[in-house]
Amino acid sequence: MSGHDEYHGALFGICNPLLDISVNAEQELFDKFGAQPGNASLAKDDQVHLYEEIAKRADAEFIAGGAGQNSIRAATWMLQKPGVGHYTGAVGKDETAAKLKEVAERDGVTTHYYVADAAPTGRCAVLVKDKERSLIALLGAANHFHLSHLDSQHMQAVLNKARIFYATGFFLTVEPEALIRIGKHANEHNKTFVMNISAPFLVEFFWDKMQSVLPYTDFVICNEHEAAAFAKKSGWDESDLKGAAAKIAALPKNTEKERIVIFTQGANPTLVFQGGKVTEFAVPPVPAAEIVDTNGAGDAFVGGFLAGLVKGVSLAECVEAGHNCAGHVIRLPGATFPPKPDFKFSK
């Protein structure tokens, strides 16, 4: 990677930072900690010692995780420009935070973590067995982000430099006011604010907080399950995703700029609502034999898409970049990337 001042700090992300600890796990480990293959969950009290146990293993891989951080890493990889992506969220004051910062910056991401003394840095155990994986997350310090962090002189300079802002819905559970602050900044300075719905449970249980942030959004991204959940909660036909995309685009907005809505659907066409109509973008097929792990595909799509926004290319090319990035990630374990991207941006 080589630096480039024009892009340095152009992209800013906020989410819950987690240190992913990935190991190849035998059935005994699954049984010991009550882990289920193919499942994602929050750690229960009897699972908190899992992290120390797997971190000592010789095959343990440490990856800077959390959905938003994955997307900022992916965008940085697609652009091959370290420092293009800056990122915040809360970590603890511990060795895990130091390791998280190390692996994030190894991937070219500039971190601006808020250090919360109250809890340990968030971690996610990734137990891999026969192509299936169990994800067990302990959010820890990620839940303790403080709004004052954004008010610091340092962070104000970071926000002022950024042109594209990305927030995940997961942050609604932590500090939605921070997303409103970022949204206002983007709106007032004619910048771009992108938000991911992130999970059906956020639609169900954090609806009012989501509605407080959506008026600031220029792009709303989610998968088909999240789109259906949003439609159902709104009293719309949850089977009509094209209709739901149009309705989300038409929700109240604080600026004149139109809101663009994007629904990914795994291997099925990505739906994009822009200019009063829905366009379908086919996803390049990946042979089943080449798929190693679909976990992180959605984060990777967003990363490729954000890279396109940073480049200032067409919406169609942003989607194409998202598909390309996701296509690489699903061929590898976890949210990891090949040494170099093969996507060529038009500018």
Tab-separated table of C-alpha atoms in Angstrom:
chain	number	residue	atom	x	y	z
A	1	MET	CA	0.000	0.000	0.000
A	2	SER	CA	1.129	3.558	-0.603
A	3	GLY	CA	-0.263	6.719	0.983
A	4	HIS	CA	-2.035	9.517	-0.848
A	5	ASP	CA	-2.913	12.840	0.828
A	6	GLU	CA	-6.002	13.411	-1.338
A	7	TYR	CA	-7.638	10.373	0.254
A	8	HIS	CA	-6.111	10.458	3.733
A	9	GLY	CA	-8.906	10.537	6.312
A	10	ALA	CA	-11.641	10.784	3.657
A	11	LEU	CA	-13.624	7.922	5.216
A	12	PHE	CA	-14.800	7.792	8.830
A	13	GLY	CA	-16.567	4.882	10.528
A	14	ILE	CA	-18.199	4.398	13.921
A	15	CYS	CA	-19.278	1.067	15.422
A	16	ASN	CA	-18.461	-1.378	18.210
A	17	PRO	CA	-14.800	-2.477	17.942
A	18	LEU	CA	-14.116	-6.111	18.771
A	19	LEU	CA	-10.941	-8.163	18.640
A	20	ASP	CA	-11.840	-11.318	16.712
A	21	ILE	CA	-9.952	-14.362	17.986
A	22	SER	CA	-10.299	-17.149	15.444
A	23	VAL	CA	-9.279	-20.783	16.024
A	24	ASN	CA	-9.929	-24.166	14.481
A	25	ALA	CA	-12.027	-25.806	17.176
A	26	GLU	CA	-12.621	-29.459	18.027
A	27	GLN	CA	-16.040	-30.683	19.168
A	28	GLU	CA	-14.817	-30.809	22.769
A	29	LEU	CA	-14.353	-27.023	22.794
A	30	PHE	CA	-17.856	-26.488	21.390
A	31	ASP	CA	-19.248	-28.792	24.090
A	32	LYS	CA	-17.231	-27.241	26.913
A	33	PHE	CA	-18.552	-23.747	26.245
A	34	GLY	CA	-21.981	-24.636	24.843
A	35	ALA	CA	-21.165	-23.179	21.420
A	36	GLN	CA	-23.427	-23.907	18.444
A	37	PRO	CA	-22.020	-24.202	14.894
A	38	GLY	CA	-23.503	-21.678	12.474
A	39	ASN	CA	-24.679	-19.448	15.309
A	40	ALA	CA	-23.871	-15.922	16.498
A	41	SER	CA	-24.596	-14.931	20.088
A	42	LEU	CA	-23.552	-12.740	22.980
A	43	ALA	CA	-21.411	-14.405	25.620
A	44	LYS	CA	-23.143	-15.872	28.646
A	45	ASP	CA	-21.552	-15.833	32.109
A	46	ASP	CA	-20.237	-19.386	31.719
A	47	GLN	CA	-18.494	-18.512	28.434
A	48	VAL	CA	-16.348	-15.550	29.527
A	49	HIS	CA	-13.232	-17.688	30.057
A	50	LEU	CA	-13.388	-18.882	26.447
A	51	TYR	CA	-11.398	-15.878	25.179
A	52	GLU	CA	-8.324	-16.450	27.346
A	53	GLU	CA	-8.341	-20.137	26.514
A	54	ILE	CA	-8.373	-19.735	22.725
A	55	ALA	CA	-5.998	-16.745	22.691
A	56	LYS	CA	-3.234	-19.041	23.999
A	57	ARG	CA	-3.601	-21.486	21.104
A	58	ALA	CA	-0.834	-21.684	18.528
A	59	ASP	CA	-3.279	-21.312	15.612
A	60	ALA	CA	-5.114	-18.295	17.099
A	61	GLU	CA	-5.618	-15.518	14.547
A	62	PHE	CA	-6.287	-11.973	15.706
A	63	ILE	CA	-8.387	-9.766	13.412
A	64	ALA	CA	-9.734	-6.250	13.973
A	65	GLY	CA	-13.455	-6.966	14.030
A	66	GLY	CA	-16.874	-5.512	14.612
A	67	ALA	CA	-19.020	-4.891	11.529
A	68	GLY	CA	-18.071	-1.250	10.992
A	69	GLN	CA	-14.366	-1.803	11.495
A	70	ASN	CA	-14.527	-4.695	9.007
A	71	SER	CA	-16.032	-2.361	6.397
A	72	ILE	CA	-13.427	0.366	6.961
A	73	ARG	CA	-10.677	-2.281	6.674
A	74	ALA	CA	-12.261	-3.573	3.460
A	75	ALA	CA	-12.472	-0.096	1.912
A	76	THR	CA	-8.846	0.576	2.831
A	77	TRP	CA	-7.820	-2.717	1.212
A	78	MET	CA	-9.805	-2.007	-1.952
A	79	LEU	CA	-8.171	1.417	-2.281
A	80	GLN	CA	-4.697	0.246	-1.187
A	81	LYS	CA	-4.324	3.523	0.666
A	82	PRO	CA	-3.429	3.246	4.347
A	83	GLY	CA	-4.918	6.097	6.327
A	84	VAL	CA	-7.915	6.601	4.016
A	85	GLY	CA	-10.175	5.044	6.636
A	86	HIS	CA	-10.471	6.393	10.186
A	87	TYR	CA	-12.553	4.685	12.837
A	88	THR	CA	-13.872	5.148	16.357
A	89	GLY	CA	-15.656	3.148	19.014
A	90	ALA	CA	-14.931	2.308	22.640
A	91	VAL	CA	-12.251	-0.036	23.980
A	92	GLY	CA	-10.941	-0.806	27.448
A	93	LYS	CA	-7.598	0.028	28.993
A	94	ASP	CA	-5.952	-3.348	28.480
A	95	GLU	CA	-3.707	-5.547	26.369
A	96	THR	CA	-6.641	-6.540	24.164
A	97	ALA	CA	-7.079	-2.893	23.128
A	98	ALA	CA	-3.381	-2.634	22.274
A	99	LYS	CA	-3.651	-5.796	20.155
A	100	LEU	CA	-6.817	-4.502	18.453
A	101	LYS	CA	-5.131	-1.211	17.571
A	102	GLU	CA	-2.085	-3.108	16.278
A	103	VAL	CA	-4.063	-5.392	13.937
A	104	ALA	CA	-6.374	-2.603	12.721
A	105	GLU	CA	-3.438	-0.366	11.864
A	106	ARG	CA	-1.649	-3.306	10.246
A	107	ASP	CA	-4.603	-3.257	7.817
A	108	GLY	CA	-4.142	0.466	7.171
A	109	VAL	CA	-6.956	1.765	9.405
A	110	THR	CA	-6.274	4.801	11.609
A	111	THR	CA	-7.999	4.228	14.945
A	112	HIS	CA	-9.344	6.853	17.347
A	113	TYR	CA	-10.702	4.617	20.080
A	114	TYR	CA	-12.395	6.075	23.134
A	115	VAL	CA	-10.831	4.379	26.164
A	116	ALA	CA	-13.416	3.364	28.756
A	117	ASP	CA	-11.966	2.238	32.095
A	118	ALA	CA	-15.212	0.578	33.163
A	119	ALA	CA	-14.956	-2.633	31.133
A	120	PRO	CA	-12.558	-4.827	29.138
A	121	THR	CA	-12.163	-4.406	25.382
A	122	GLY	CA	-14.809	-6.247	23.384
A	123	ARG	CA	-13.876	-9.599	21.898
A	124	CYS	CA	-15.465	-12.104	19.580
A	125	ALA	CA	-14.548	-15.775	19.664
A	126	VAL	CA	-14.662	-17.343	16.203
A	127	LEU	CA	-14.736	-21.125	16.512
A	128	VAL	CA	-14.267	-22.841	13.152
A	129	LYS	CA	-15.150	-26.473	12.439
A	130	ASP	CA	-15.921	-28.087	9.059
A	131	LYS	CA	-16.576	-24.729	7.309
A	132	GLU	CA	-19.102	-23.853	10.020
A	133	ARG	CA	-18.349	-21.242	12.630
A	134	SER	CA	-19.725	-20.154	15.951
A	135	LEU	CA	-19.396	-16.467	16.874
A	136	ILE	CA	-19.569	-15.553	20.552
A	137	ALA	CA	-19.237	-11.838	21.249
A	138	LEU	CA	-18.505	-10.050	24.501
A	139	LEU	CA	-19.134	-6.341	23.828
A	140	GLY	CA	-17.503	-5.147	27.039
A	141	ALA	CA	-16.111	-1.619	26.698
A	142	ALA	CA	-17.819	-1.147	23.307
A	143	ASN	CA	-20.987	-0.389	25.302
A	144	HIS	CA	-19.291	2.521	27.104
A	145	PHE	CA	-18.600	5.050	24.339
A	146	HIS	CA	-18.917	8.637	25.579
A	147	LEU	CA	-20.280	11.467	23.482
A	148	SER	CA	-17.610	13.837	24.780
A	149	HIS	CA	-15.068	11.902	22.691
A	150	LEU	CA	-16.467	13.495	19.524
A	151	ASP	CA	-16.159	16.972	21.056
A	152	SER	CA	-12.396	16.754	21.560
A	153	GLN	CA	-10.235	18.993	19.393
A	154	HIS	CA	-8.553	15.921	17.940
A	155	MET	CA	-11.812	14.263	16.919
A	156	GLN	CA	-13.242	17.502	15.532
A	157	ALA	CA	-10.239	17.703	13.199
A	158	VAL	CA	-10.836	14.088	12.123
A	159	LEU	CA	-14.531	14.747	11.422
A	160	ASN	CA	-13.749	17.966	9.545
A	161	LYS	CA	-11.357	16.133	7.216
A	162	ALA	CA	-13.695	13.216	6.427
A	163	ARG	CA	-16.018	13.314	3.402
A	164	ILE	CA	-17.827	9.970	3.778
A	165	PHE	CA	-19.272	8.834	7.117
A	166	TYR	CA	-20.353	5.266	7.834
A	167	ALA	CA	-22.345	4.091	10.852
A	168	THR	CA	-23.761	0.681	11.650
A	169	GLY	CA	-27.109	0.166	13.305
A	170	PHE	CA	-25.314	-1.707	16.081
A	171	PHE	CA	-24.196	1.648	17.490
A	172	LEU	CA	-27.853	2.514	18.174
A	173	THR	CA	-27.563	0.261	21.229
A	174	VAL	CA	-24.653	2.346	22.551
A	175	GLU	CA	-24.934	6.072	21.806
A	176	PRO	CA	-27.399	7.093	19.076
A	177	GLU	CA	-26.769	10.762	19.831
A	178	ALA	CA	-23.255	10.310	18.417
A	179	LEU	CA	-24.785	9.217	15.102
A	180	ILE	CA	-27.080	12.259	15.128
A	181	ARG	CA	-24.055	14.500	15.716
A	182	ILE	CA	-22.205	12.918	12.810
A	183	GLY	CA	-25.312	13.094	10.632
A	184	LYS	CA	-25.761	16.796	11.376
A	185	HIS	CA	-22.126	17.489	10.540
A	186	ALA	CA	-22.455	15.609	7.236
A	187	ASN	CA	-25.690	17.399	6.342
A	188	GLU	CA	-24.395	20.870	7.231
A	189	HIS	CA	-21.204	20.452	5.196
A	190	ASN	CA	-22.723	18.657	2.191
A	191	LYS	CA	-20.881	15.441	3.012
A	192	THR	CA	-22.191	11.872	2.700
A	193	PHE	CA	-23.705	9.873	5.573
A	194	VAL	CA	-24.170	6.120	5.037
A	195	MET	CA	-26.013	3.928	7.539
A	196	ASN	CA	-26.455	0.177	7.721
A	197	ILE	CA	-29.596	-1.261	9.361
A	198	SER	CA	-27.295	-4.113	10.495
A	199	ALA	CA	-29.721	-6.593	12.123
A	200	PRO	CA	-33.452	-7.378	12.388
A	201	PHE	CA	-33.372	-7.137	16.200
A	202	LEU	CA	-32.349	-3.473	15.913
A	203	VAL	CA	-35.480	-2.787	13.846
A	204	GLU	CA	-37.583	-4.590	16.428
A	205	PHE	CA	-36.131	-3.171	19.651
A	206	PHE	CA	-34.361	0.091	18.728
A	207	TRP	CA	-36.932	1.432	16.279
A	208	ASP	CA	-37.347	4.906	17.795
A	209	LYS	CA	-33.587	5.437	17.991
A	210	MET	CA	-33.230	4.290	14.374
A	211	GLN	CA	-35.932	6.746	13.310
A	212	SER	CA	-34.046	9.579	15.038
A	213	VAL	CA	-30.961	8.942	12.881
A	214	LEU	CA	-32.511	8.058	9.500
A	215	PRO	CA	-33.426	11.678	8.530
A	216	TYR	CA	-29.693	12.431	8.274
A	217	THR	CA	-28.883	9.493	5.980
A	218	ASP	CA	-27.939	9.794	2.298
A	219	PHE	CA	-27.540	6.025	1.824
A	220	VAL	CA	-29.293	3.225	3.702
A	221	ILE	CA	-27.863	-0.273	3.233
A	222	CYS	CA	-29.161	-3.591	4.541
A	223	ASN	CA	-29.715	-7.212	3.569
A	224	GLU	CA	-33.012	-8.788	2.585
A	225	HIS	CA	-33.805	-10.010	6.120
A	226	GLU	CA	-33.306	-6.556	7.613
A	227	ALA	CA	-35.328	-4.995	4.771
A	228	ALA	CA	-38.233	-7.377	5.422
A	229	ALA	CA	-38.057	-6.646	9.163
A	230	PHE	CA	-38.155	-2.894	8.469
A	231	ALA	CA	-41.139	-3.317	6.133
A	232	LYS	CA	-43.010	-5.446	8.670
A	233	LYS	CA	-42.377	-2.965	11.494
A	234	SER	CA	-43.594	-0.145	9.225
A	235	GLY	CA	-46.793	-2.020	8.336
A	236	TRP	CA	-45.723	-2.482	4.710
A	237	ASP	CA	-45.788	-5.660	2.625
A	238	GLU	CA	-42.651	-7.441	3.798
A	239	SER	CA	-42.553	-9.583	0.646
A	240	ASP	CA	-42.314	-6.485	-1.584
A	241	LEU	CA	-38.686	-5.472	-1.153
A	242	LYS	CA	-38.697	-3.134	-4.138
A	243	GLY	CA	-41.647	-1.300	-2.619
A	244	ALA	CA	-39.883	-1.178	0.758
A	245	ALA	CA	-36.767	0.335	-0.849
A	246	ALA	CA	-38.882	3.100	-2.412
A	247	LYS	CA	-40.634	3.790	0.893
A	248	ILE	CA	-37.398	3.964	2.906
A	249	ALA	CA	-36.023	6.388	0.310
A	250	ALA	CA	-39.136	8.552	0.790
A	251	LEU	CA	-38.903	8.729	4.610
A	252	PRO	CA	-38.305	12.204	6.082
A	253	LYS	CA	-34.906	13.633	5.191
A	254	ASN	CA	-33.129	16.743	6.440
A	255	THR	CA	-31.519	17.767	3.139
A	256	GLU	CA	-32.636	18.087	-0.470
A	257	LYS	CA	-30.220	15.375	-1.606
A	258	GLU	CA	-32.110	12.181	-2.431
A	259	ARG	CA	-31.700	9.140	-0.218
A	260	ILE	CA	-30.424	6.053	-2.053
A	261	VAL	CA	-31.420	2.654	-0.657
A	262	ILE	CA	-29.489	-0.567	-1.248
A	263	PHE	CA	-30.621	-4.095	-0.361
A	264	THR	CA	-28.153	-6.963	-0.718
A	265	GLN	CA	-29.597	-10.463	-1.087
A	266	GLY	CA	-26.643	-12.825	-0.847
A	267	ALA	CA	-26.136	-14.443	-4.257
A	268	ASN	CA	-29.350	-12.883	-5.584
A	269	PRO	CA	-29.356	-9.467	-7.303
A	270	THR	CA	-28.643	-6.372	-5.244
A	271	LEU	CA	-31.550	-3.908	-5.341
A	272	VAL	CA	-30.782	-0.186	-5.615
A	273	PHE	CA	-33.468	2.501	-5.379
A	274	GLN	CA	-32.387	5.772	-6.976
A	275	GLY	CA	-34.146	8.416	-9.029
A	276	GLY	CA	-37.612	6.980	-8.479
A	277	LYS	CA	-36.853	3.444	-9.646
A	278	VAL	CA	-35.273	0.186	-8.520
A	279	THR	CA	-32.354	-1.247	-10.483
A	280	GLU	CA	-31.199	-4.840	-10.033
A	281	PHE	CA	-27.471	-5.564	-10.090
A	282	ALA	CA	-26.529	-9.205	-10.643
A	283	VAL	CA	-23.990	-10.664	-8.239
A	284	PRO	CA	-21.092	-12.430	-10.005
A	285	PRO	CA	-21.445	-16.129	-9.131
A	286	VAL	CA	-18.870	-17.789	-6.885
A	287	PRO	CA	-18.606	-21.597	-7.279
A	288	ALA	CA	-19.769	-23.366	-4.120
A	289	ALA	CA	-16.473	-25.248	-3.904
A	290	GLU	CA	-14.615	-21.929	-3.579
A	291	ILE	CA	-16.758	-20.546	-0.750
A	292	VAL	CA	-14.955	-20.866	2.571
A	293	ASP	CA	-16.966	-18.556	4.821
A	294	THR	CA	-19.842	-16.186	4.100
A	295	ASN	CA	-19.436	-14.445	7.470
A	296	GLY	CA	-18.375	-10.866	6.787
A	297	ALA	CA	-19.661	-10.792	3.200
A	298	GLY	CA	-22.100	-7.972	4.003
A	299	ASP	CA	-19.382	-5.930	5.719
A	300	ALA	CA	-17.120	-6.487	2.705
A	301	PHE	CA	-19.815	-5.357	0.265
A	302	VAL	CA	-20.134	-2.125	2.226
A	303	GLY	CA	-16.339	-1.728	2.225
A	304	GLY	CA	-16.139	-1.999	-1.550
A	305	PHE	CA	-19.115	0.339	-1.909
A	306	LEU	CA	-17.557	2.934	0.421
A	307	ALA	CA	-14.298	2.722	-1.526
A	308	GLY	CA	-16.271	3.654	-4.648
A	309	LEU	CA	-17.836	6.624	-2.853
A	310	VAL	CA	-14.387	7.811	-1.792
A	311	LYS	CA	-13.235	7.525	-5.415
A	312	GLY	CA	-16.305	9.415	-6.626
A	313	VAL	CA	-17.275	6.813	-9.226
A	314	SER	CA	-20.819	6.045	-10.419
A	315	LEU	CA	-23.336	4.279	-8.206
A	316	ALA	CA	-23.227	1.237	-10.500
A	317	GLU	CA	-19.440	1.054	-10.110
A	318	CYS	CA	-19.753	1.389	-6.309
A	319	VAL	CA	-22.093	-1.633	-6.298
A	320	GLU	CA	-19.742	-3.546	-8.608
A	321	ALA	CA	-16.843	-2.808	-6.236
A	322	GLY	CA	-18.962	-4.050	-3.321
A	323	HIS	CA	-19.731	-7.306	-5.101
A	324	ASN	CA	-16.063	-7.771	-5.990
A	325	CYS	CA	-14.890	-7.215	-2.412
A	326	ALA	CA	-17.506	-9.585	-0.970
A	327	GLY	CA	-16.562	-12.187	-3.586
A	328	HIS	CA	-12.989	-12.201	-2.283
A	329	VAL	CA	-13.923	-12.314	1.394
A	330	ILE	CA	-16.195	-15.358	1.092
A	331	ARG	CA	-13.291	-17.298	-0.441
A	332	LEU	CA	-11.250	-16.812	2.758
A	333	PRO	CA	-11.799	-17.546	6.443
A	334	GLY	CA	-13.217	-14.634	8.453
A	335	ALA	CA	-13.180	-11.012	7.362
A	336	THR	CA	-9.777	-11.280	5.691
A	337	PHE	CA	-8.479	-10.313	2.263
A	338	PRO	CA	-6.015	-11.517	-0.369
A	339	PRO	CA	-2.718	-9.581	-0.560
A	340	LYS	CA	-3.994	-7.293	-3.332
A	341	PRO	CA	-7.405	-6.419	-4.829
A	342	ASP	CA	-8.055	-7.068	-8.522
A	343	PHE	CA	-10.773	-4.425	-8.947
A	344	LYS	CA	-9.839	-1.494	-11.179
A	345	PHE	CA	-11.712	1.729	-10.464
A	346	SER	CA	-12.412	3.901	-13.492
A	347	LYS	CA	-10.800	6.894	-11.814
